[in-house]
Short mmCIF file of C-alpha atoms in Angstrom, two decimals:
data_model
loop_
_atom_site.label_atom_id
_atom_site.label_comp_id
_atom_site.label_asym_id
_atom_site.label_seq_id
_atom_site.Cartn_x
_atom_site.Cartn_y
_atom_site.Cartn_z
CA MET A 1 31.28 -17.54 -31.16
CA GLU A 2 30.25 -16.55 -27.69
CA LEU A 3 28.84 -13.22 -26.70
CA VAL A 4 29.07 -11.93 -23.16
CA ALA A 5 27.78 -8.84 -21.40
CA LEU A 6 28.92 -6.68 -18.52
CA LEU A 7 26.26 -4.58 -16.77
CA VAL A 8 27.28 -1.87 -14.36
CA VAL A 9 24.61 -0.54 -12.00
CA GLU A 10 25.41 2.85 -10.51
CA SER A 11 23.56 4.09 -7.44
CA ARG A 12 22.22 7.61 -7.46
CA GLY A 13 21.15 8.75 -4.05
CA PRO A 14 19.77 6.13 -1.68
CA MET A 15 19.05 3.49 -4.30
CA ALA A 16 20.03 2.18 -7.69
CA LEU A 17 17.10 3.02 -9.94
CA ALA A 18 17.91 0.10 -12.23
CA GLN A 19 17.19 -2.24 -9.34
CA VAL A 20 13.89 -0.63 -8.41
CA ASP A 21 10.85 -2.53 -9.59
CA ILE A 22 8.77 -1.02 -12.36
CA LEU A 23 5.53 -2.90 -12.93
CA GLY A 24 6.76 -5.93 -11.03
CA ALA A 25 10.32 -6.33 -12.28
CA SER A 26 13.43 -4.21 -12.20
CA THR A 27 15.16 -2.76 -15.23
CA LEU A 28 18.15 -4.97 -14.39
CA LYS A 29 16.04 -8.11 -14.46
CA ARG A 30 14.31 -7.16 -17.69
CA THR A 31 17.64 -6.31 -19.35
CA VAL A 32 19.32 -9.54 -18.23
CA GLU A 33 16.39 -11.60 -19.45
CA SER A 34 16.31 -9.83 -22.82
CA LEU A 35 20.06 -10.42 -23.22
CA GLY A 36 19.58 -14.10 -22.42
CA ALA A 37 16.74 -14.34 -24.94
CA ALA A 38 19.01 -12.78 -27.60
CA GLY A 39 21.58 -15.54 -27.16
CA ILE A 40 24.11 -13.91 -24.87
CA THR A 41 25.68 -16.73 -22.94
CA GLN A 42 27.18 -15.01 -19.93
CA VAL A 43 26.24 -11.85 -18.07
CA ALA A 44 28.20 -10.21 -15.26
CA VAL A 45 26.39 -7.67 -13.11
CA VAL A 46 28.42 -5.25 -11.01
CA SER A 47 26.33 -3.44 -8.44
CA ALA A 48 26.53 -1.96 -4.98
CA GLU A 49 23.19 -3.53 -4.09
CA THR A 50 22.44 -7.21 -3.85
CA PRO A 51 19.75 -8.17 -6.33
CA GLY A 52 16.88 -10.00 -4.66
CA GLU A 53 15.19 -11.33 -7.77
CA THR A 54 15.03 -14.62 -9.61
CA TYR A 55 16.13 -14.42 -13.22
CA LEU A 56 14.49 -16.59 -15.86
CA THR A 57 17.20 -16.71 -18.47
CA PRO A 58 19.41 -19.33 -20.13
CA ALA A 59 22.44 -17.05 -19.74
CA LYS A 60 24.92 -17.70 -16.97
CA ILE A 61 24.73 -14.80 -14.52
CA GLN A 62 27.55 -13.68 -12.29
CA PHE A 63 26.84 -11.04 -9.64
CA VAL A 64 29.69 -8.94 -8.35
CA LYS A 65 28.82 -7.15 -5.13
CA SER A 66 30.70 -3.90 -5.06
CA SER A 67 30.63 -0.52 -3.41
CA ALA A 68 30.17 2.96 -4.86
CA GLU A 69 33.91 3.64 -4.63
CA GLN A 70 35.04 0.28 -5.99
CA LEU A 71 32.36 -0.07 -8.68
CA TRP A 72 34.47 0.56 -11.76
CA ARG A 73 37.51 -1.25 -10.40
CA ASP A 74 35.31 -4.30 -9.86
CA ALA A 75 33.88 -3.81 -13.36
CA ARG A 76 37.41 -4.15 -14.76
CA SER A 77 37.94 -7.39 -12.82
CA ALA A 78 34.58 -8.71 -14.01
CA PHE A 79 35.50 -7.85 -17.59
CA ALA A 80 38.75 -9.80 -17.24
CA SER A 81 36.89 -12.85 -15.95
CA LEU A 82 34.34 -12.62 -18.78
CA THR A 83 37.02 -12.64 -21.47
CA VAL A 84 38.50 -15.94 -20.26
CA VAL A 85 36.13 -17.77 -22.62
CA ARG A 86 37.44 -15.66 -25.56
CA PRO A 87 34.15 -14.20 -26.70
CA GLU A 88 33.62 -12.62 -30.09
CA ALA A 89 32.43 -9.38 -28.53
CA VAL A 90 31.60 -7.98 -25.13
CA LEU A 91 28.56 -5.84 -24.52
CA LEU A 92 29.29 -3.09 -22.00
CA ILE A 93 26.24 -1.41 -20.52
CA LYS A 94 25.90 1.23 -17.85
CA LEU A 95 22.33 0.77 -16.69
CA ASN A 96 21.23 4.38 -16.69
CA CYS A 97 18.40 3.76 -19.11
CA TYR A 98 15.71 1.23 -19.80
CA ALA A 99 16.24 -0.13 -23.29
CA GLU A 100 14.33 -2.62 -25.38
CA MET A 101 17.02 -3.15 -27.96
CA ASP A 102 17.37 -5.42 -30.94
CA TRP A 103 20.63 -6.93 -29.67
CA LYS A 104 21.09 -9.01 -32.82
CA ALA A 105 20.93 -5.92 -35.03
CA PHE A 106 23.40 -4.21 -32.69
CA LEU A 107 25.80 -7.15 -33.09
CA ALA A 108 25.32 -7.21 -36.85
CA LYS A 109 26.25 -3.52 -37.00
CA HIS A 110 29.34 -4.19 -34.90
CA ARG A 111 30.42 -7.02 -37.18
CA ALA A 112 29.95 -4.84 -40.26
CA GLY A 113 31.77 -1.88 -38.72
CA LYS A 114 35.48 -1.11 -39.12
CA HIS A 115 36.11 -0.06 -35.56
CA PRO A 116 36.66 -2.24 -32.50
CA VAL A 117 33.98 -0.31 -30.62
CA THR A 118 30.35 0.20 -31.58
CA ARG A 119 28.21 2.62 -29.63
CA ALA A 120 24.42 2.76 -29.50
CA TRP A 121 22.68 6.05 -30.15
CA ALA A 122 19.09 6.82 -29.39
CA SER A 123 16.96 9.10 -31.54
CA GLY A 124 18.66 12.36 -32.49
CA VAL A 125 22.09 12.91 -31.02
CA HIS A 126 21.55 11.17 -27.70
CA ALA A 127 24.44 8.77 -27.13
CA LEU A 128 23.81 5.81 -24.85
CA ASP A 129 26.34 4.33 -22.45
CA MET A 130 26.08 1.05 -24.30
CA TYR A 131 28.95 -0.41 -26.32
CA LEU A 132 29.91 -3.56 -28.15
CA VAL A 133 33.67 -4.00 -27.97
CA ASP A 134 36.21 -6.37 -29.36
CA PRO A 135 37.89 -7.87 -26.26
CA ARG A 136 41.23 -7.87 -28.05
CA ALA A 137 41.20 -4.06 -28.20
CA GLU A 138 42.55 -3.81 -24.68
CA LYS A 139 43.39 -0.11 -24.78
CA GLU A 140 39.89 0.78 -25.91
CA VAL A 141 38.30 -1.32 -23.20
CA GLU A 142 40.63 0.04 -20.55
CA PHE A 143 39.82 3.61 -21.59
CA LEU A 144 36.09 2.97 -21.63
CA LEU A 145 36.04 1.43 -18.17
CA HIS A 146 38.37 4.08 -16.84
CA ASN A 147 36.05 6.92 -17.90
CA GLN A 148 32.95 5.01 -16.75
CA LEU A 149 31.62 4.37 -20.25
CA ARG A 150 31.13 8.07 -20.94
CA HIS A 151 32.84 8.10 -24.32
CA PRO A 152 35.23 5.93 -26.37
CA ARG A 153 38.90 6.75 -26.91
CA LEU A 154 38.70 6.79 -30.71
CA ILE A 155 35.93 6.90 -33.27
CA ALA A 156 33.30 4.22 -32.72
CA THR A 157 30.87 2.72 -35.16
CA ARG A 158 27.47 4.22 -34.61
CA TYR A 159 24.42 2.04 -34.11
CA GLN A 160 21.27 4.08 -34.40
CA VAL A 161 18.39 2.72 -32.37
CA SER A 162 15.43 2.20 -34.68
CA GLY A 163 11.94 3.49 -34.12
CA GLU A 164 10.73 0.03 -33.15
CA GLU A 165 13.14 -0.15 -30.25
CA TYR A 166 12.40 1.67 -27.01
CA VAL A 167 14.89 3.62 -24.93
CA HIS A 168 14.09 5.77 -21.91
CA PRO A 169 16.64 7.34 -19.55
CA LEU A 170 16.59 6.16 -15.96
CA LEU A 171 18.28 8.91 -13.98
CA HIS A 172 15.56 10.42 -11.81
CA ALA A 173 12.48 9.26 -9.97
CA ALA A 174 10.34 10.87 -12.67
CA ASP A 175 11.80 8.37 -15.15
CA LEU A 176 10.43 5.48 -13.08
CA ARG A 177 6.99 6.99 -13.40
CA GLU A 178 7.28 7.67 -17.12
CA ILE A 179 8.47 4.15 -17.90
CA ALA A 180 5.64 2.69 -15.81
CA VAL A 181 3.08 4.82 -17.64
CA ASP A 182 4.55 3.80 -21.02
CA GLY A 183 4.36 0.15 -19.96
CA LEU A 184 0.77 0.43 -18.80
CA ASN A 185 -0.23 2.31 -21.94
CA LEU A 186 1.43 -0.42 -24.06
CA GLU A 187 3.85 2.05 -25.64
CA CYS A 188 6.74 -0.37 -25.16
CA GLN A 189 7.16 -4.12 -24.87
CA MET A 190 7.31 -4.01 -21.08
CA ARG A 191 4.32 -5.74 -19.56
CA PRO A 192 3.31 -5.72 -15.91
CA ALA A 193 4.30 -8.89 -14.04
CA GLY A 194 0.77 -10.05 -13.40
CA ARG A 195 -2.41 -10.99 -15.14
CA GLU A 196 -4.87 -8.62 -16.72
CA VAL A 197 -8.08 -9.18 -14.78
CA LYS A 198 -9.90 -6.38 -16.57
CA PRO A 199 -8.75 -4.30 -19.55
CA GLY A 200 -5.80 -2.32 -18.25
CA VAL A 201 -6.01 -3.65 -14.69
CA TRP A 202 -3.04 -5.85 -13.89
CA LEU A 203 -2.85 -7.79 -10.65
CA ALA A 204 0.07 -9.96 -9.60
CA ASP A 205 -0.29 -13.23 -7.68
CA GLY A 206 -1.05 -12.75 -4.03
CA SER A 207 -2.17 -9.16 -4.39
CA ARG A 208 -5.11 -8.35 -2.17
CA ILE A 209 -7.77 -5.84 -3.09
CA ASP A 210 -10.36 -5.28 -0.37
CA GLU A 211 -14.01 -4.63 -1.02
CA GLY A 212 -14.97 -1.08 -1.89
CA VAL A 213 -11.71 -0.27 -3.63
CA ARG A 214 -12.05 1.72 -6.84
CA LEU A 215 -9.63 0.64 -9.55
CA VAL A 216 -9.44 2.80 -12.65
CA ALA A 217 -7.37 1.39 -15.54
CA PRO A 218 -4.57 1.40 -16.36
CA LEU A 219 -2.91 0.28 -13.16
CA PHE A 220 -0.78 -2.45 -11.64
CA VAL A 221 -0.86 -4.00 -8.19
CA GLY A 222 2.18 -6.13 -7.43
CA LYS A 223 2.79 -9.40 -5.66
CA ARG A 224 1.49 -9.54 -2.08
CA ALA A 225 0.53 -5.87 -2.15
CA ARG A 226 -2.63 -4.91 -0.35
CA VAL A 227 -5.11 -2.17 -1.08
CA ARG A 228 -7.52 -1.57 1.76
CA THR A 229 -11.15 -0.63 1.56
CA GLY A 230 -12.19 2.78 0.30
CA ALA A 231 -8.90 3.40 -1.52
CA VAL A 232 -8.85 4.68 -5.08
CA ILE A 233 -6.09 3.60 -7.44
CA THR A 234 -6.25 5.44 -10.69
CA ARG A 235 -4.57 6.82 -13.81
CA GLY A 236 -1.48 4.78 -14.47
CA SER A 237 -0.58 4.06 -10.87
CA SER A 238 1.58 1.14 -9.88
CA ILE A 239 1.62 -0.43 -6.44
CA GLU A 240 4.71 -2.57 -6.27
CA HIS A 241 5.15 -5.80 -4.34
CA HIS A 242 4.63 -6.01 -0.56
CA SER A 243 3.20 -2.51 -0.42
CA LEU A 244 0.17 -1.38 1.48
CA VAL A 245 -2.33 1.31 0.59
CA ASP A 246 -4.47 2.02 3.63
CA CYS A 247 -8.18 2.83 3.81
CA GLY A 248 -9.47 5.77 1.83
CA THR A 249 -6.16 6.80 0.30
CA VAL A 250 -6.21 8.09 -3.26
CA VAL A 251 -3.28 7.08 -5.47
CA GLU A 252 -3.30 8.89 -8.79
CA ASN A 253 -0.56 8.66 -11.38
CA THR A 254 1.82 7.53 -8.66
CA SER A 255 4.31 4.73 -8.16
CA ILE A 256 4.37 3.15 -4.73
CA LEU A 257 7.72 1.41 -4.48
CA PRO A 258 8.17 -2.06 -2.94
CA PHE A 259 7.80 -2.52 0.84
CA SER A 260 6.08 0.84 1.35
CA ALA A 261 3.05 1.32 3.56
CA VAL A 262 1.08 4.49 2.97
CA GLY A 263 -1.31 5.69 5.65
CA ALA A 264 -5.06 6.07 5.65
CA GLY A 265 -6.97 8.93 4.09
CA LEU A 266 -4.06 10.42 2.16
CA ASP A 267 -3.81 11.77 -1.32
CA PHE A 268 -0.88 10.97 -3.61
CA THR A 269 -0.87 12.50 -7.06
CA HIS A 270 1.97 12.55 -9.59
CA ALA A 271 4.51 11.21 -7.14
CA VAL A 272 6.94 8.40 -6.50
CA VAL A 273 6.59 7.08 -2.96
CA GLY A 274 9.01 4.79 -1.18
CA ASN A 275 12.06 4.56 1.05
CA ARG A 276 10.33 6.96 3.46
CA GLN A 277 10.33 9.60 0.76
CA VAL A 278 7.71 11.24 -1.37
CA VAL A 279 9.06 12.62 -4.62
CA ASP A 280 6.52 15.15 -5.83
CA LEU A 281 6.92 15.28 -9.59
CA LYS A 282 4.87 18.45 -10.03
CA ARG A 283 7.11 20.46 -7.74
CA ASN A 284 10.19 18.36 -8.42
CA VAL A 285 10.90 18.02 -4.73
CA ALA A 286 11.71 15.02 -2.54
CA VAL A 287 10.29 15.11 0.96
CA GLU A 288 11.48 12.83 3.73
CA ILE A 289 8.58 11.56 5.81
CA HIS A 290 9.42 10.54 9.35
CA ASP A 291 5.87 9.96 10.48
CA SER A 292 4.87 6.32 10.25
CA THR A 293 1.17 7.17 10.13
CA LEU A 294 1.81 8.83 6.78
CA LEU A 295 4.46 6.63 5.27
CA ALA A 296 6.28 3.60 6.63
CA GLU A 297 8.32 0.72 5.35
CA THR A 298 7.10 -2.84 5.68
CA ALA A 299 9.60 -5.43 6.79
CA HIS A 300 11.56 -7.14 4.04
CA ASN A 301 11.66 -10.35 6.05
CA ALA A 302 8.50 -12.48 5.80
CA GLY A 303 8.80 -13.69 9.40
CA VAL A 304 8.99 -10.16 10.74
CA ARG A 305 5.96 -9.19 8.67
CA VAL A 306 3.95 -12.09 10.12
CA MET A 307 4.99 -11.15 13.65
CA SER A 308 4.05 -7.52 13.17
CA LYS A 309 0.64 -8.49 11.76
CA ALA A 310 0.07 -10.77 14.76
CA ALA A 311 1.03 -7.95 17.11
CA ALA A 312 -1.37 -5.59 15.33
CA LEU A 313 -4.15 -8.15 15.70
CA VAL A 314 -3.51 -8.58 19.43
CA THR A 315 -3.42 -4.84 20.09
CA TYR A 316 -6.44 -4.05 17.91
CA LEU A 317 -9.13 -4.06 20.62
CA PRO A 318 -7.10 -2.15 23.26
CA MET A 319 -6.26 0.44 20.61
CA GLN A 320 -9.94 0.86 19.75
CA PHE A 321 -10.71 1.30 23.43
CA PHE A 322 -8.10 4.04 23.88
CA HIS A 323 -9.14 5.65 20.61
CA ALA A 324 -12.72 5.87 21.88
CA LEU A 325 -11.50 7.36 25.16
CA ALA A 326 -9.44 9.95 23.31
CA GLN A 327 -12.46 10.99 21.22
CA ARG A 328 -14.44 11.83 24.36
CA ASN A 329 -12.09 14.72 25.14
CA PRO A 330 -13.46 18.13 24.14
CA LEU A 331 -10.27 19.26 22.39
CA PRO A 332 -8.19 17.09 20.08
CA LYS A 333 -5.02 16.00 21.84
CA LEU A 334 -1.78 15.60 20.04
CA ALA A 335 -1.00 11.98 20.53
CA GLU A 336 2.03 10.26 19.04
CA GLY A 337 1.06 9.11 15.59
CA ALA A 338 -2.10 11.19 15.49
CA CYS A 339 -3.36 11.97 12.05
CA ALA A 340 -5.09 15.13 10.96
CA ASN A 341 -7.42 13.12 8.79
CA ASP A 342 -8.65 11.21 11.84
CA PHE A 343 -9.62 14.52 13.31
CA VAL A 344 -11.30 15.73 10.12
CA SER A 345 -13.18 12.47 9.63
CA THR A 346 -14.30 12.60 13.26
CA VAL A 347 -15.67 16.05 12.63
CA ILE A 348 -17.53 14.83 9.56
CA ASN A 349 -18.96 11.83 11.37
CA GLU A 350 -20.21 13.98 14.19
CA ARG A 351 -22.26 16.18 11.86
CA GLU A 352 -25.62 16.94 13.35
CA PRO A 353 -28.86 17.90 11.60
CA ARG A 354 -28.86 21.56 10.53
CA GLY A 355 -31.78 22.46 12.81
CA LYS A 356 -29.76 21.66 15.90
CA GLU A 357 -26.85 23.96 15.12
CA THR A 358 -28.40 27.21 16.26
CA ALA A 359 -26.85 27.08 19.74
CA LEU A 360 -23.31 26.53 18.40
CA PRO A 361 -22.10 24.20 21.11
CA THR A 362 -18.39 23.95 21.68
CA ARG A 363 -18.10 20.45 20.22
CA ALA A 364 -19.91 21.43 17.02
CA LEU A 365 -17.59 24.30 16.18
CA PRO A 366 -15.10 22.40 14.02
CA LYS A 367 -18.07 21.61 11.82
CA LEU A 368 -18.01 25.21 10.70
CA VAL A 369 -14.77 24.48 8.93
CA MET A 370 -16.33 21.66 7.02
CA GLU A 371 -19.43 23.68 6.24
CA ARG A 372 -17.44 26.58 4.92
CA TYR A 373 -14.91 24.68 2.84
CA GLY A 374 -16.91 21.59 1.99
CA ASN A 375 -16.50 18.10 3.33
CA GLN A 376 -13.02 17.54 2.02
CA MET B 1 -13.96 46.14 3.85
CA GLU B 2 -11.34 47.58 6.20
CA THR B 3 -10.59 46.07 9.57
CA SER B 4 -8.74 47.65 12.44
CA ARG B 5 -8.04 44.43 14.28
CA PRO B 6 -4.40 43.33 14.20
CA VAL B 7 -3.17 40.53 11.99
CA ILE B 8 -0.55 38.40 13.69
CA VAL B 9 2.06 36.74 11.55
CA LYS B 10 3.66 33.72 13.17
CA ARG B 11 6.67 32.01 11.66
CA MET B 12 6.55 28.25 12.03
CA PRO B 13 9.73 26.36 12.99
CA GLY B 14 11.67 24.26 10.51
CA VAL B 15 10.59 20.99 12.05
CA MET B 16 6.98 20.47 13.03
CA ASN B 17 7.02 17.14 14.78
CA LEU B 18 5.03 16.26 17.89
CA ARG B 19 7.29 18.13 20.28
CA GLU B 20 7.65 21.28 18.21
CA SER B 21 3.96 21.26 17.40
CA ARG B 22 3.07 21.27 21.06
CA ALA B 23 5.44 24.14 21.73
CA PHE B 24 4.04 26.03 18.77
CA LEU B 25 0.48 25.46 19.94
CA ARG B 26 1.41 26.75 23.40
CA ASP B 27 2.77 29.91 21.75
CA VAL B 28 -0.30 30.63 19.67
CA GLN B 29 -2.91 29.56 22.23
CA PRO B 30 -3.23 33.05 23.81
CA ILE B 31 -3.72 34.58 20.37
CA LEU B 32 -6.32 32.00 19.47
CA GLN B 33 -8.24 32.76 22.63
CA SER B 34 -8.56 36.44 21.81
CA ASP B 35 -11.65 37.85 20.12
CA ARG B 36 -11.78 37.28 16.35
CA PRO B 37 -8.12 36.26 15.96
CA GLN B 38 -6.52 36.94 12.60
CA LEU B 39 -3.49 34.78 12.14
CA VAL B 40 -1.02 34.17 9.36
CA PHE B 41 1.33 31.22 9.60
CA ASP B 42 4.52 31.64 7.61
CA LEU B 43 5.70 28.20 6.52
CA ALA B 44 8.76 29.31 4.58
CA GLN B 45 11.19 27.59 6.95
CA VAL B 46 9.26 24.35 7.36
CA VAL B 47 11.23 21.43 6.00
CA ARG B 48 9.59 18.69 8.00
CA LEU B 49 5.90 18.55 8.74
CA ASP B 50 4.42 15.55 10.51
CA ALA B 51 0.80 14.60 11.08
CA ALA B 52 1.01 16.32 14.47
CA GLY B 53 1.97 19.57 12.73
CA VAL B 54 -0.91 19.26 10.31
CA GLU B 55 -3.24 18.60 13.20
CA VAL B 56 -2.06 21.76 14.94
CA LEU B 57 -2.84 23.77 11.82
CA VAL B 58 -6.35 22.31 11.61
CA HIS B 59 -6.84 22.80 15.32
CA CYS B 60 -5.74 26.45 15.13
CA MET B 61 -8.09 27.05 12.25
CA SER B 62 -11.05 25.53 14.04
CA GLU B 63 -10.23 27.49 17.20
CA ALA B 64 -9.93 30.72 15.21
CA MET B 65 -13.21 30.10 13.42
CA ARG B 66 -14.89 29.40 16.70
CA ARG B 67 -14.17 33.01 17.62
CA ASP B 68 -15.07 34.32 14.18
CA GLY B 69 -11.45 34.71 13.17
CA ASP B 70 -9.37 32.95 10.54
CA VAL B 71 -5.99 31.39 9.94
CA LYS B 72 -4.20 31.79 6.63
CA LEU B 73 -0.97 30.27 5.40
CA ALA B 74 1.83 32.06 3.61
CA ALA B 75 5.08 31.23 1.82
CA VAL B 76 4.51 27.51 2.10
CA SER B 77 7.74 25.65 1.44
CA PRO B 78 7.62 22.84 -1.15
CA GLN B 79 8.14 20.23 1.58
CA ALA B 80 5.21 21.53 3.60
CA ALA B 81 3.09 21.88 0.46
CA VAL B 82 3.64 18.20 -0.36
CA VAL B 83 2.51 17.11 3.10
CA LEU B 84 -0.48 19.46 3.13
CA GLU B 85 -1.57 18.18 -0.26
CA MET B 86 -0.99 14.58 0.76
CA THR B 87 -3.13 14.94 3.88
CA ARG B 88 -5.79 16.85 1.91
CA THR B 89 -5.57 19.83 4.24
CA ASP B 90 -4.28 22.31 1.67
CA ARG B 91 -7.81 22.95 0.48
CA LEU B 92 -8.95 23.99 3.95
CA PHE B 93 -6.69 27.04 4.04
CA GLU B 94 -6.21 30.17 2.03
CA ILE B 95 -2.59 30.04 0.97
CA TYR B 96 -0.68 33.15 -0.11
CA GLN B 97 2.70 33.71 -1.68
CA THR B 98 3.93 36.03 1.06
CA SER B 99 3.01 36.90 4.64
CA THR B 100 2.32 40.49 3.56
CA ASP B 101 -0.23 39.35 1.00
CA ALA B 102 -1.84 37.06 3.55
CA ALA B 103 -2.04 39.87 6.11
CA ARG B 104 -3.48 42.28 3.56
CA SER B 105 -6.06 39.71 2.49
CA PHE B 106 -7.85 40.12 5.81
CA SER B 107 -8.95 43.59 4.75
CA ALA B 108 -9.24 43.21 0.98
CA PHE B 109 -9.76 40.43 -1.53
CA LEU B 110 -6.47 39.79 -3.36
CA PRO B 111 -7.20 37.20 -6.02
CA ASN B 112 -3.82 37.42 -7.73
CA THR B 113 -1.82 36.62 -4.64
CA ILE B 114 -3.50 33.35 -3.78
CA ARG B 115 -1.09 30.57 -4.35
CA ARG B 116 -2.25 28.10 -6.95
CA LYS B 117 -0.94 24.70 -7.95
CA GLU B 118 2.43 25.62 -9.40
CA LEU B 119 3.01 23.20 -12.21
CA GLN B 120 1.04 21.01 -14.49
CA PRO B 121 1.60 17.27 -14.09
CA LEU B 122 4.43 15.79 -16.09
CA ALA B 123 2.43 12.86 -17.41
CA ALA B 124 -1.28 13.23 -17.77
#
């Protein structure tokens, strides 16, 4: 008998967390591939965002592009199309958690149960929005999809997730970080999509680590990501694909989401960075960054990326010339895209021997700041 | 040690981009050029702080120190705190919970009012 699955991906805020890469692959991709490996023949994915990944699974995948308003209506249509093949059971999942489930045990429990619906429960009393349903129980299915998989209409068989399985909610940016840390610390079956070049240091194909970069395990650098010289990547950080960490930036216990470019000389700790936002997990606050010297997005299109790199190469020497001119001015001028760290580093570089500081010339005065507070 | 010189508390605007930063710098320039300026910047309303805003803060501090004065920050909003920490400039300033505490700190050491890192990291 055939088994089919319906995955519904809800968007919270600007993005659907299930479609955000964690250690090189999204939760959606990992779930679809695990379903395929467990023998599920057909998977329908209803989402407001178009998935841009390649799935390595024997299961037949059907993507339904929807909108936030139409999501559950489209889910009902997708369910109807899935049941054409008369499957034994349909797996209904709202992807608001990352789960490494034993799907076969889940099915066995459903078969042994008396009810047409079986619901998965994580440790304790935490119910998951994950059900196995008999497609002939139309009322049950209709009710479940109508209330967005929150709870079944009648009593459902309970499948308790065992200690060997791994379930983590995926509702906030902090969850992305926690799942990534669990993956890097080998506390679940999730492995970074790359090769382990040193114990705990995972690099994907095409990632570029410049000389003088300090990598402290565990960490992951994704496909075609670049870490420039002097940067420090440490303590469970993940740099996702096509991201850029500029010179001297420290990334500690932070996830840099795909297509993000973080500026030079910055310090990111306990944060999730991407989509022009920094989510500070210590303060539990999301800050929009509109300054491209601090945080920018790289182009999703490869051609545009190549063109922008070529433009940067052409303008490199003129920029250096103007930068040198600007540094000759006695007071720092506020130029568009100016960075405070440029100013601070200039002050550090201009440090003179202590014996010469008796006259306190005007240009040497910012040095007092550095002397008093240390060369931060 | 008591001081009779005035402490000026300046409230920063909600958005500190290039344009606002310039305007802000124009406002505080006369104060910075006085003898031993004592300034407190209240960042309670700041929701957007760009690199230009950070640079103004560093510039004001260096100008104040040039004249043997100081600049202190007070009531830093979470958004501003994130940017200050990100640009590694938070450690250059004394940061206080309130403008009153910051103003009082010019005449007396107030260890309990200095703002510290609020929360421990979620995942160590």
